[in-house]
Short mmCIF file of C-alpha atoms and ligand atoms in Angstrom, two decimals:
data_model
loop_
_atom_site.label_atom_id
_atom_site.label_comp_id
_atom_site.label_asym_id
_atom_site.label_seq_id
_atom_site.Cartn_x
_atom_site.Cartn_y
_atom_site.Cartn_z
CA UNK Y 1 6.01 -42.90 35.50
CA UNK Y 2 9.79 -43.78 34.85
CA UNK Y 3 12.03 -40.69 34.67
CA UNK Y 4 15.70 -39.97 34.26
CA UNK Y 5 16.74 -36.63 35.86
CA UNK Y 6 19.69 -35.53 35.08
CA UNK Y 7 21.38 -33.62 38.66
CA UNK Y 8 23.43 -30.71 37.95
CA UNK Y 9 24.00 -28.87 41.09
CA UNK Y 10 26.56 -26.99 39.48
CA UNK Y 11 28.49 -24.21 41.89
CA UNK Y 12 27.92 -22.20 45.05
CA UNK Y 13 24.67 -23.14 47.09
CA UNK Y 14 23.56 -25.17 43.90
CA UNK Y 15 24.26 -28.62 46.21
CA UNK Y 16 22.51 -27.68 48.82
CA UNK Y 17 19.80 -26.26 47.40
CA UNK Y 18 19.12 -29.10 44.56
CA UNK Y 19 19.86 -31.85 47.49
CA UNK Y 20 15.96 -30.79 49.03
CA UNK Y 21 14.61 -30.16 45.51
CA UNK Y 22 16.07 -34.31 45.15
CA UNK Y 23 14.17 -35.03 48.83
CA UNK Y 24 10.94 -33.73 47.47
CA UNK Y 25 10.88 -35.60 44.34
CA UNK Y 26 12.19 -38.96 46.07
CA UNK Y 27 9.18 -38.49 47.94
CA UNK Y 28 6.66 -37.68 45.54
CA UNK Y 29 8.33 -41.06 43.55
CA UNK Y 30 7.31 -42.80 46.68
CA UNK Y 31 4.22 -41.89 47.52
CA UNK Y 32 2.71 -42.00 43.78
CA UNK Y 33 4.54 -45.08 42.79
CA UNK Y 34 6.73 -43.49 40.04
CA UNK Y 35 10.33 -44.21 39.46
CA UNK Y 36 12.91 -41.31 39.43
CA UNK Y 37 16.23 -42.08 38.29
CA UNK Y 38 18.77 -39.03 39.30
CA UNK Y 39 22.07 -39.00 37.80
CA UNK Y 40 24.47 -36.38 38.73
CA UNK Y 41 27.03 -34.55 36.42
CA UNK Y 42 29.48 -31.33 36.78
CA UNK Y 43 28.91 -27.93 35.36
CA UNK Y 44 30.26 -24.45 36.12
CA UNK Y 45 33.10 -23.69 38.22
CA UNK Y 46 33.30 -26.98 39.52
CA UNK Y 47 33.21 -28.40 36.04
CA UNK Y 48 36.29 -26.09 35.26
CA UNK Y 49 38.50 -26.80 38.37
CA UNK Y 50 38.06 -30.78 37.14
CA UNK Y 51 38.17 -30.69 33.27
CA UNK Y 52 38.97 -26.91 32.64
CA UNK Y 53 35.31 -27.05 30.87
CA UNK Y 54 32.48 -25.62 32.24
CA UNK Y 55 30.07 -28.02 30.09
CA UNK Y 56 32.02 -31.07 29.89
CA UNK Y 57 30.83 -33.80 27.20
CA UNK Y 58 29.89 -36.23 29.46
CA UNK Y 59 27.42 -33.57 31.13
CA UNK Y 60 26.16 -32.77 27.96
CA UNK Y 61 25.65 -36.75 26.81
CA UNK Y 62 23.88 -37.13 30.49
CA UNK Y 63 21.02 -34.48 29.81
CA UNK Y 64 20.63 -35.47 26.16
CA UNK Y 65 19.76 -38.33 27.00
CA UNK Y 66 17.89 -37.84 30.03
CA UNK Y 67 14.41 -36.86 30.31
CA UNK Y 68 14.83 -34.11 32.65
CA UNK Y 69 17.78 -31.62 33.81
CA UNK Y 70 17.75 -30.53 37.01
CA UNK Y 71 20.22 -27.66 37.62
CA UNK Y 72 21.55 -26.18 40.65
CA UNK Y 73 23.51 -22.59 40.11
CA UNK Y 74 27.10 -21.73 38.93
CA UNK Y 75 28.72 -18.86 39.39
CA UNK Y 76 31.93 -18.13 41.54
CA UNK Y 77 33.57 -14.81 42.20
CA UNK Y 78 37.13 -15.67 41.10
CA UNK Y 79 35.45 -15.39 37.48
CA UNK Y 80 33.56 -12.05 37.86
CA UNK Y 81 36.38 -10.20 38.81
CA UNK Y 82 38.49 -11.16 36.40
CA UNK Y 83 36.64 -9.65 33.15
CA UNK Y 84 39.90 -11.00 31.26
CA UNK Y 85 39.01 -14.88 32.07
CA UNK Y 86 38.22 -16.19 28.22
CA UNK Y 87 36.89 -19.44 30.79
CA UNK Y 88 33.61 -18.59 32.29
CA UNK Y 89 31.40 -20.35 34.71
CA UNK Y 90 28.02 -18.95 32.94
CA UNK Y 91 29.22 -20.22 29.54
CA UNK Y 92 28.27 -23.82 30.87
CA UNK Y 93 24.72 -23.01 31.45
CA UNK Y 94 24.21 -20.65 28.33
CA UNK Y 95 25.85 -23.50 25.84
CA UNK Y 96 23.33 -26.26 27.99
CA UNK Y 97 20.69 -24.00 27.12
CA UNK Y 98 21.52 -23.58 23.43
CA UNK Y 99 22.76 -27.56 23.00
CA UNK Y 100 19.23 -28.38 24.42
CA UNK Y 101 17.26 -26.16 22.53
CA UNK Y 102 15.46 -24.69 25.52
CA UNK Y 103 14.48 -21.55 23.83
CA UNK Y 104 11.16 -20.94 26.27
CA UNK Y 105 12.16 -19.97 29.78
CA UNK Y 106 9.12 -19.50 32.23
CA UNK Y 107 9.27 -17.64 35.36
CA UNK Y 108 5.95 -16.96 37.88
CA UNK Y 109 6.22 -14.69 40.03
CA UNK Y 110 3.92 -14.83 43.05
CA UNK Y 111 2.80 -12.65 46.36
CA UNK Y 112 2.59 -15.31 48.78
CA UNK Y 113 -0.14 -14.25 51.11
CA UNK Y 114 2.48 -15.46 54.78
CA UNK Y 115 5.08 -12.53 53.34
CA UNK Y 116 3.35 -9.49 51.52
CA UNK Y 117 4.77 -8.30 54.79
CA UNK Y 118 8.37 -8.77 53.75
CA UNK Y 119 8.86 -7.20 50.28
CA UNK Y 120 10.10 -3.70 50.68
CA UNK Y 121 7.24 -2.75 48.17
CA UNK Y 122 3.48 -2.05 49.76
CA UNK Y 123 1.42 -5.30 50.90
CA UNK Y 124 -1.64 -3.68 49.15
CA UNK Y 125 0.46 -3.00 45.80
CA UNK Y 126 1.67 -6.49 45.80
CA UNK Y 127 -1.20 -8.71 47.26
CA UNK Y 128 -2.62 -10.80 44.61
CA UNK Y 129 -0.08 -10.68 42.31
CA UNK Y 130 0.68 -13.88 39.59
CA UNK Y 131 2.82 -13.15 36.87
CA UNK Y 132 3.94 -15.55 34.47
CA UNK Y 133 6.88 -14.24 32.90
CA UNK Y 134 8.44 -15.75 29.02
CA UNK Y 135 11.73 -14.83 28.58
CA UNK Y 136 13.27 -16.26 25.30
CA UNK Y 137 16.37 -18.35 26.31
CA UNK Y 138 18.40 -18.80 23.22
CA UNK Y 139 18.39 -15.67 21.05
CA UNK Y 140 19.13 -12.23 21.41
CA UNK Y 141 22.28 -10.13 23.03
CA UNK Y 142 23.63 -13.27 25.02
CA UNK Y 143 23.86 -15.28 21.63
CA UNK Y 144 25.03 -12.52 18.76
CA UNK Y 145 28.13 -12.23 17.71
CA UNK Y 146 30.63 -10.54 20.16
CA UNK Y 147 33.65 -8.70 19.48
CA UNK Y 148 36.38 -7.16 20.46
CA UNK Y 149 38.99 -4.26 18.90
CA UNK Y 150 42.46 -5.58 18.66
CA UNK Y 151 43.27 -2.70 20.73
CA UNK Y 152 40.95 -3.61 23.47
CA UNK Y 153 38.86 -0.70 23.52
CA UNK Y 154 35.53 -1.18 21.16
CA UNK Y 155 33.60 -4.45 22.35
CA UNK Y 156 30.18 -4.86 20.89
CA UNK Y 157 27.22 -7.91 20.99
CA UNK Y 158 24.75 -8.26 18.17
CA UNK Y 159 20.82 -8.59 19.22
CA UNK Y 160 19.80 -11.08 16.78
CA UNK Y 161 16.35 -12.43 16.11
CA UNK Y 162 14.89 -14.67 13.63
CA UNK Y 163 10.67 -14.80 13.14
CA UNK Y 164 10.90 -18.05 13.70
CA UNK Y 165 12.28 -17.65 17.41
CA UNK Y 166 9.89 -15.02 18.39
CA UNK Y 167 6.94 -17.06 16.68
CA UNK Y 168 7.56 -20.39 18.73
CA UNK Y 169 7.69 -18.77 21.87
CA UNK Y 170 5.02 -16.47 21.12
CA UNK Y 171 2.51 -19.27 20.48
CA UNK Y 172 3.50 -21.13 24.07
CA UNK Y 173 2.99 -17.57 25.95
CA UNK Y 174 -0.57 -17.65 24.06
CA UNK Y 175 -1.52 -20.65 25.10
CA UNK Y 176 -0.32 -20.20 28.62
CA UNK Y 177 -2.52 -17.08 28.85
CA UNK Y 178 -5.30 -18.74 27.95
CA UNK Y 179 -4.99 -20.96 30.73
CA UNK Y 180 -4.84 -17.65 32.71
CA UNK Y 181 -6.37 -14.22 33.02
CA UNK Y 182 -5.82 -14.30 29.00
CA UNK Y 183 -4.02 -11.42 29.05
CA UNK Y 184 -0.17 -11.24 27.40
CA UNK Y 185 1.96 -8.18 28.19
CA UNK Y 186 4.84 -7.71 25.17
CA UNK Y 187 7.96 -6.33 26.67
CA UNK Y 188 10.40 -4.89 24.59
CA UNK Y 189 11.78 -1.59 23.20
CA UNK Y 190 10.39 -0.81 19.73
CA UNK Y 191 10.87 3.07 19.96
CA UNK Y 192 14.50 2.32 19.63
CA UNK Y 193 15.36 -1.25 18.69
CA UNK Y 194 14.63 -2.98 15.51
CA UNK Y 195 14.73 -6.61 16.77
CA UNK Y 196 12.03 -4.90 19.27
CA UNK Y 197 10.33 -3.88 16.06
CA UNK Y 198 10.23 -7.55 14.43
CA UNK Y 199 9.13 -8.78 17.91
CA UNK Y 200 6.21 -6.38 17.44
CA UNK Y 201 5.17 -7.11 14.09
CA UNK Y 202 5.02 -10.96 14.59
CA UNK Y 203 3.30 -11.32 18.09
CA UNK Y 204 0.93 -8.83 16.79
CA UNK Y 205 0.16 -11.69 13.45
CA UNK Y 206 -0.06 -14.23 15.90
CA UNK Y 207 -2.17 -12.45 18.24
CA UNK Y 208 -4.41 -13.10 15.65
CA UNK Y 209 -4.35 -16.75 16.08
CA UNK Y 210 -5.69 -16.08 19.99
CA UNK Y 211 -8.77 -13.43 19.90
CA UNK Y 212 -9.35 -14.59 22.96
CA UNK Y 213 -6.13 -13.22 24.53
CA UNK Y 214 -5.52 -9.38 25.56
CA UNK Y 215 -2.79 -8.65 24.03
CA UNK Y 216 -0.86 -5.23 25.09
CA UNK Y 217 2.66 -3.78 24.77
CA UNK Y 218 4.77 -1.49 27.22
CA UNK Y 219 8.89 -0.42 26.37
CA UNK Y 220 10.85 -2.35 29.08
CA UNK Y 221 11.84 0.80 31.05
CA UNK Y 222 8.10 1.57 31.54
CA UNK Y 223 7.81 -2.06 32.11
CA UNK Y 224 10.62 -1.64 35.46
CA UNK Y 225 8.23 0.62 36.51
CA UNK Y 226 4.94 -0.68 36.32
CA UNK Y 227 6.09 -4.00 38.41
CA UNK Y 228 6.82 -1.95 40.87
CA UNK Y 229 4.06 0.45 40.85
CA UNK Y 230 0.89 -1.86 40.15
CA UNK Y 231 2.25 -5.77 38.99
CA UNK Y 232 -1.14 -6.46 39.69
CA UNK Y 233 -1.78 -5.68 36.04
CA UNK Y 234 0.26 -8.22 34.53
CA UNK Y 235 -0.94 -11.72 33.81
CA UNK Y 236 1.48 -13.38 31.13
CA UNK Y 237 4.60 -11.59 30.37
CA UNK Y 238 6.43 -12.55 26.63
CA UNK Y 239 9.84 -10.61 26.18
CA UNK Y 240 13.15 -11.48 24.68
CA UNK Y 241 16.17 -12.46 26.45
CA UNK Y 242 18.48 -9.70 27.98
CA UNK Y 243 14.93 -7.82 28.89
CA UNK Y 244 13.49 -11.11 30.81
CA UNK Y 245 16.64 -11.19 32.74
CA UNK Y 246 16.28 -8.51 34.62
CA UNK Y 247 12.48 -7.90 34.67
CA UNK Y 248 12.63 -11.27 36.58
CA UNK Y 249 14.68 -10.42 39.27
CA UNK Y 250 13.28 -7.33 39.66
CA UNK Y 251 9.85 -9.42 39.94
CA UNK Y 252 11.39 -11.57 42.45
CA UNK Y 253 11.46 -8.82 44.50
CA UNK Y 254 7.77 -9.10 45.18
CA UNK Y 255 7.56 -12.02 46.45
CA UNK Y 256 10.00 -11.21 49.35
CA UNK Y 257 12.57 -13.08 48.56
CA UNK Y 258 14.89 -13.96 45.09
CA UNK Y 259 15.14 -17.38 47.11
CA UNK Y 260 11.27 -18.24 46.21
CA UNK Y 261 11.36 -17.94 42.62
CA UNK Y 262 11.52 -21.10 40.40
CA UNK Y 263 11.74 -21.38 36.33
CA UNK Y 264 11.02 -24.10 33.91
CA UNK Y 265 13.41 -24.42 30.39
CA UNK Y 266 11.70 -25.48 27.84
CA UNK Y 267 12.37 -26.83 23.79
CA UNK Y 268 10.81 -29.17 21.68
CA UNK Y 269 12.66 -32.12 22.67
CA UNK Y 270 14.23 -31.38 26.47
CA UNK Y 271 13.56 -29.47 29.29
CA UNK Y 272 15.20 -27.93 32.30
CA UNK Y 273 14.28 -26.39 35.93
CA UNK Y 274 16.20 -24.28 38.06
CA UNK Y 275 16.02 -21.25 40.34
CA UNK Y 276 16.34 -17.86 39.06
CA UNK Y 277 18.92 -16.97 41.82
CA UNK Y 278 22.40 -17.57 41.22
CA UNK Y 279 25.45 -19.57 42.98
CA UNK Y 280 25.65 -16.86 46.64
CA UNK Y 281 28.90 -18.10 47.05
CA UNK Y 282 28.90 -16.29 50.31
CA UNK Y 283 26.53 -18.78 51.54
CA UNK Y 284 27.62 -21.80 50.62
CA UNK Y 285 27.80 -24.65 53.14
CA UNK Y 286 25.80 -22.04 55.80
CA UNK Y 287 22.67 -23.85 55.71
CA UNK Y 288 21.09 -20.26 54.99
CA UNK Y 289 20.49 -20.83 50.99
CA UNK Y 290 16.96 -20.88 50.84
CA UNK Y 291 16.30 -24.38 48.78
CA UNK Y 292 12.18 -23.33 48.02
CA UNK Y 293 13.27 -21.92 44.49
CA UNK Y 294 14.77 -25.33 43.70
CA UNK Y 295 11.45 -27.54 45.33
CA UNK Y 296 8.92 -25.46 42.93
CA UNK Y 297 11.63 -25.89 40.25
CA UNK Y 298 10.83 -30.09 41.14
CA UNK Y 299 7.04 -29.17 41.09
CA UNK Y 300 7.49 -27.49 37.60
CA UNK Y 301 9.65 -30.65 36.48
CA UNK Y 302 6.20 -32.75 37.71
CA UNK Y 303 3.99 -30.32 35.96
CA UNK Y 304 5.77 -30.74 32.53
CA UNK Y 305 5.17 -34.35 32.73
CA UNK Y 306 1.18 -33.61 33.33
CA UNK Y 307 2.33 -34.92 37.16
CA UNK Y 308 -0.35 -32.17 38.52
CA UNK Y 309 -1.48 -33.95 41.38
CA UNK Y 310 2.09 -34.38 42.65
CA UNK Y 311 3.35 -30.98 41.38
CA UNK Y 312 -0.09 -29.66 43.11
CA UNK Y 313 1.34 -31.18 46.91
CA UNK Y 314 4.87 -30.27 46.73
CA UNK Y 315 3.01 -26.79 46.42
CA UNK Y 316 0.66 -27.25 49.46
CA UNK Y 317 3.99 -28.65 51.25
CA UNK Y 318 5.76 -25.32 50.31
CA UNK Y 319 2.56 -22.88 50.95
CA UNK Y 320 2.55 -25.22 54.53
CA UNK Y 321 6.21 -24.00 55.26
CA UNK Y 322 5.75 -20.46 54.78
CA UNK Y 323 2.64 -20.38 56.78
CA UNK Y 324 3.89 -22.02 60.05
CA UNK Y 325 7.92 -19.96 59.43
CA UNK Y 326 9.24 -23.01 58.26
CA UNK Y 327 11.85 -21.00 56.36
CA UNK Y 328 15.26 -20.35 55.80
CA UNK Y 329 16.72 -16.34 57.51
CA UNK Y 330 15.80 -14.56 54.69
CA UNK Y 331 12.71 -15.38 55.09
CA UNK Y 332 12.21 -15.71 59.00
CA UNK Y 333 12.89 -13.54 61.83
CA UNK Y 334 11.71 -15.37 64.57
CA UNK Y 335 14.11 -18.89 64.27
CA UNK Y 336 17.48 -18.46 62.52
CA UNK Y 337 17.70 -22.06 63.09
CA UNK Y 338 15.91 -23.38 60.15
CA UNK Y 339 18.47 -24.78 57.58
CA UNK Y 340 18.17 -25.32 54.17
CA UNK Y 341 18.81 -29.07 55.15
CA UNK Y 342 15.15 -28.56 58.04
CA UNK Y 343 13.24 -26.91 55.03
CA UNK Y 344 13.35 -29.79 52.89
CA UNK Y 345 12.74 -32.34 55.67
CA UNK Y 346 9.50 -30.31 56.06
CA UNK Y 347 8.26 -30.86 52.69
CA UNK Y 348 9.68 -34.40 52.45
CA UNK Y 349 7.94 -35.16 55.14
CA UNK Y 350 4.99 -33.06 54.68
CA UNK Y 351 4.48 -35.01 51.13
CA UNK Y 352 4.92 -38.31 53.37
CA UNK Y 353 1.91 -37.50 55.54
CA UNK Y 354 0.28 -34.36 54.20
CA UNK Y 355 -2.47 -34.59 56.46
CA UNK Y 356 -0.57 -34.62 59.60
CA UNK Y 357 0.84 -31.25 59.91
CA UNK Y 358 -0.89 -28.61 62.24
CA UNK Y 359 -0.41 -25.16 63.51
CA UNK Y 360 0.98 -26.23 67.03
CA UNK Y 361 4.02 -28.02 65.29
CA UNK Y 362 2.91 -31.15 67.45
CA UNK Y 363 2.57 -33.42 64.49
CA UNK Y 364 4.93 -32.19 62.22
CA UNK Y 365 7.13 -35.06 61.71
CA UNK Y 366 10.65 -34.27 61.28
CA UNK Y 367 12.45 -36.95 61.06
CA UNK Y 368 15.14 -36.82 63.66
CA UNK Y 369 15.56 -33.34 63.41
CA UNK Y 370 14.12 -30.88 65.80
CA UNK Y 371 12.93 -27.24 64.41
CA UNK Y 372 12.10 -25.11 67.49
C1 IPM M 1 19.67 -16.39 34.80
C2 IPM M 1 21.10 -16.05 35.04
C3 IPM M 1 21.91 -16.37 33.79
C4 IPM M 1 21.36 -15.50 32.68
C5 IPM M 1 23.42 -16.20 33.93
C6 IPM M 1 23.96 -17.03 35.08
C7 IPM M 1 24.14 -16.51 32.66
O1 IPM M 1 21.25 -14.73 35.44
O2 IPM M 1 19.35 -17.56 34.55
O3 IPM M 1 18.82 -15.50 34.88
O4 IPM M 1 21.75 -14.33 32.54
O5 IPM M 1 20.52 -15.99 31.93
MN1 MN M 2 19.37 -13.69 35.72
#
């Protein structure tokens, strides 16, 4: 298959992290005979410090007409301390979002079996845990209209939603639970909020359409708590923007680390992968950003494409890394030696020769790097 991925690595650890997600897929390109072309473009803060635009035009052209985006992170603190800066990093990604029509963001959220040990929540609370999580991307809070008193001291943002967005998302979380556990968990606040209420009303008509599928509804604040007190109960989660925000990263937390989790953009004509986490500007240029959000971002890229088999090993290749500790500090206590950089020459080289990789690290081939 012929591809053009569009590279934004955008601001913070986004380079570093998108430069393994790029080794993976080179790799996968070789070993399956596909062609991926990856063309790079600005976005964020970087985008601003060159063009004073966090989404310049020619960015925007680039994914339009690419088949793919691949985006990094953006995000730098000079912007979120200054609440007064009418030029925001985040405005790039939310008008690449809109532009593209990527109203479908999906999030899973897994327990890897190597770290139930390292998320602060219970190993048996958290073991076996897959959530698939739909947030609607272009809708809601982020998008309403937003204003401000001339006197600077009344601000408000709209919640807007049409049937139409909550239908088309609706039917994709549907479908994707009956690929699952066929169960689909509506998230939203409908004792208080009547955009909650709509939401309610129209997944329940289309629930219709899937008899097949559970279909159950919990307010967001009781949703907090129950994916932290059993997430074992959740199979597909379908909520609206502002509310799959933060029920993400507060998923993320089971898994171990915010540095694992990976999410596909989707709309009926483009599509877009990134990590969940955002720019840790802190880390930049440390070698410490963990890049596996960004490689299972590539493997979600593979799966859109119905690339299973090669979304399938760049899986194995991560599952590999976290069983032998081939993982970045957040992750691993034993080496702090393992850089972003040594992670992704592990899966690049694990896809290269995935039967050659054993438990005593003598046939792990590294290239000319050296991991213990
Ligand atoms: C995310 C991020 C973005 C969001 C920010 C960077 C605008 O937190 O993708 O979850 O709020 O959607
Ligand atoms: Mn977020």
């Amino acid at each position: 298959m012929k591809l053009t991925i569009a590279v934004l690595p955008g601001d913070g650890i986004g380079p570093e992290v998108t430069n393994q997600a790029i080794k993976a897929l080179k790799a996968i390109a070789a070993e399956f005979g596909h062609s991926f072309v990856f063309k790079h473009a600005d976005v964020g803060a970087v985008a601003i410090d060159k063009t004073g635009n966090p989404l310049p035009e020619d960015t925007l052209d680039l994914c339009e007409k690419s088949d793919a985006v691949l985006f990094g992170s953006i995000g730098h603190p000079k912007y979120d301390n200054d609440p007064s800066a009418k030029i925001r990093p985040e405005q790039g990604l939310l008008r690449l979002r809109k532009s593209l029509g990527l109203y479908a963001n999906i999030r899973p959220v897994k327990a890897y079996k190597k770290l139930l040990g390292r998320s602060p929540l219970k190993s048996q609370v958290i073991s076996g845990t897959d959530i698939s999580i739909y947030r609607e991307l272009t809708g809601g809070i982020y998008f309403g209209e937003k204003q401000l008193s001339k006197d600077g001291n009344t601000a408000s943002d709209l919640c807007v939603y049409s049937r139409h967005e909550i239908e088309r998302i609706a039917h994709l979380a549907f479908k994707a639970a009956l690929t699952r556990r066929k169960k689909l968990t509506m998230v939203d606040k409908a004792n208080v909020l009547e955009s909650s209420r709509l939401w309610r009303k129209v997944v329940t008509e289309i629930g219709k359409e899937y008899p097949k599928v559970e279909l159950d509804f919990l307010f967001v604040d009781n949703a907090a708590m129950q994916l932290i007190l059993n997430p074992k109960q959740f199979d597909v989660i379908l909520t609206e923007n502002m509310f799959g925000d933060i029920i993400s990263d507060e998923a993320s937390v089971i898994g171990g680390s915010i540095g694992l989790l990976a999410s596909a953009s989707i709309g009926d004509k483009h599509a877009l992968f990134e990590p969940i986490h955002g720019s840790f500007p802190q880390a930049t240029n440390k070698g410490i950003a963990n890049p596996i959000a960004s490689i299972l971002s590539a493997a979600m890229l593979l799966d859109h494409f119905e690339l299973t088999k090669e979304a399938a090993l760049i899986r194995s290749a991560v599952e590999k890394s976290l069983t032998l500790g081939i993982t970045t500090p957040d992750l691993n206590d034993k080496f702090d030696n393992v850089t972003t950089s040594k992670v992704g020459d592990f899966i690049e080289d694990y896809i290269n020769n995935p039967n050659d990789t054993n438990l005593n690290f003598t046939n792990i081939h590294l290239g000319q790097s050296t991991i213990i």
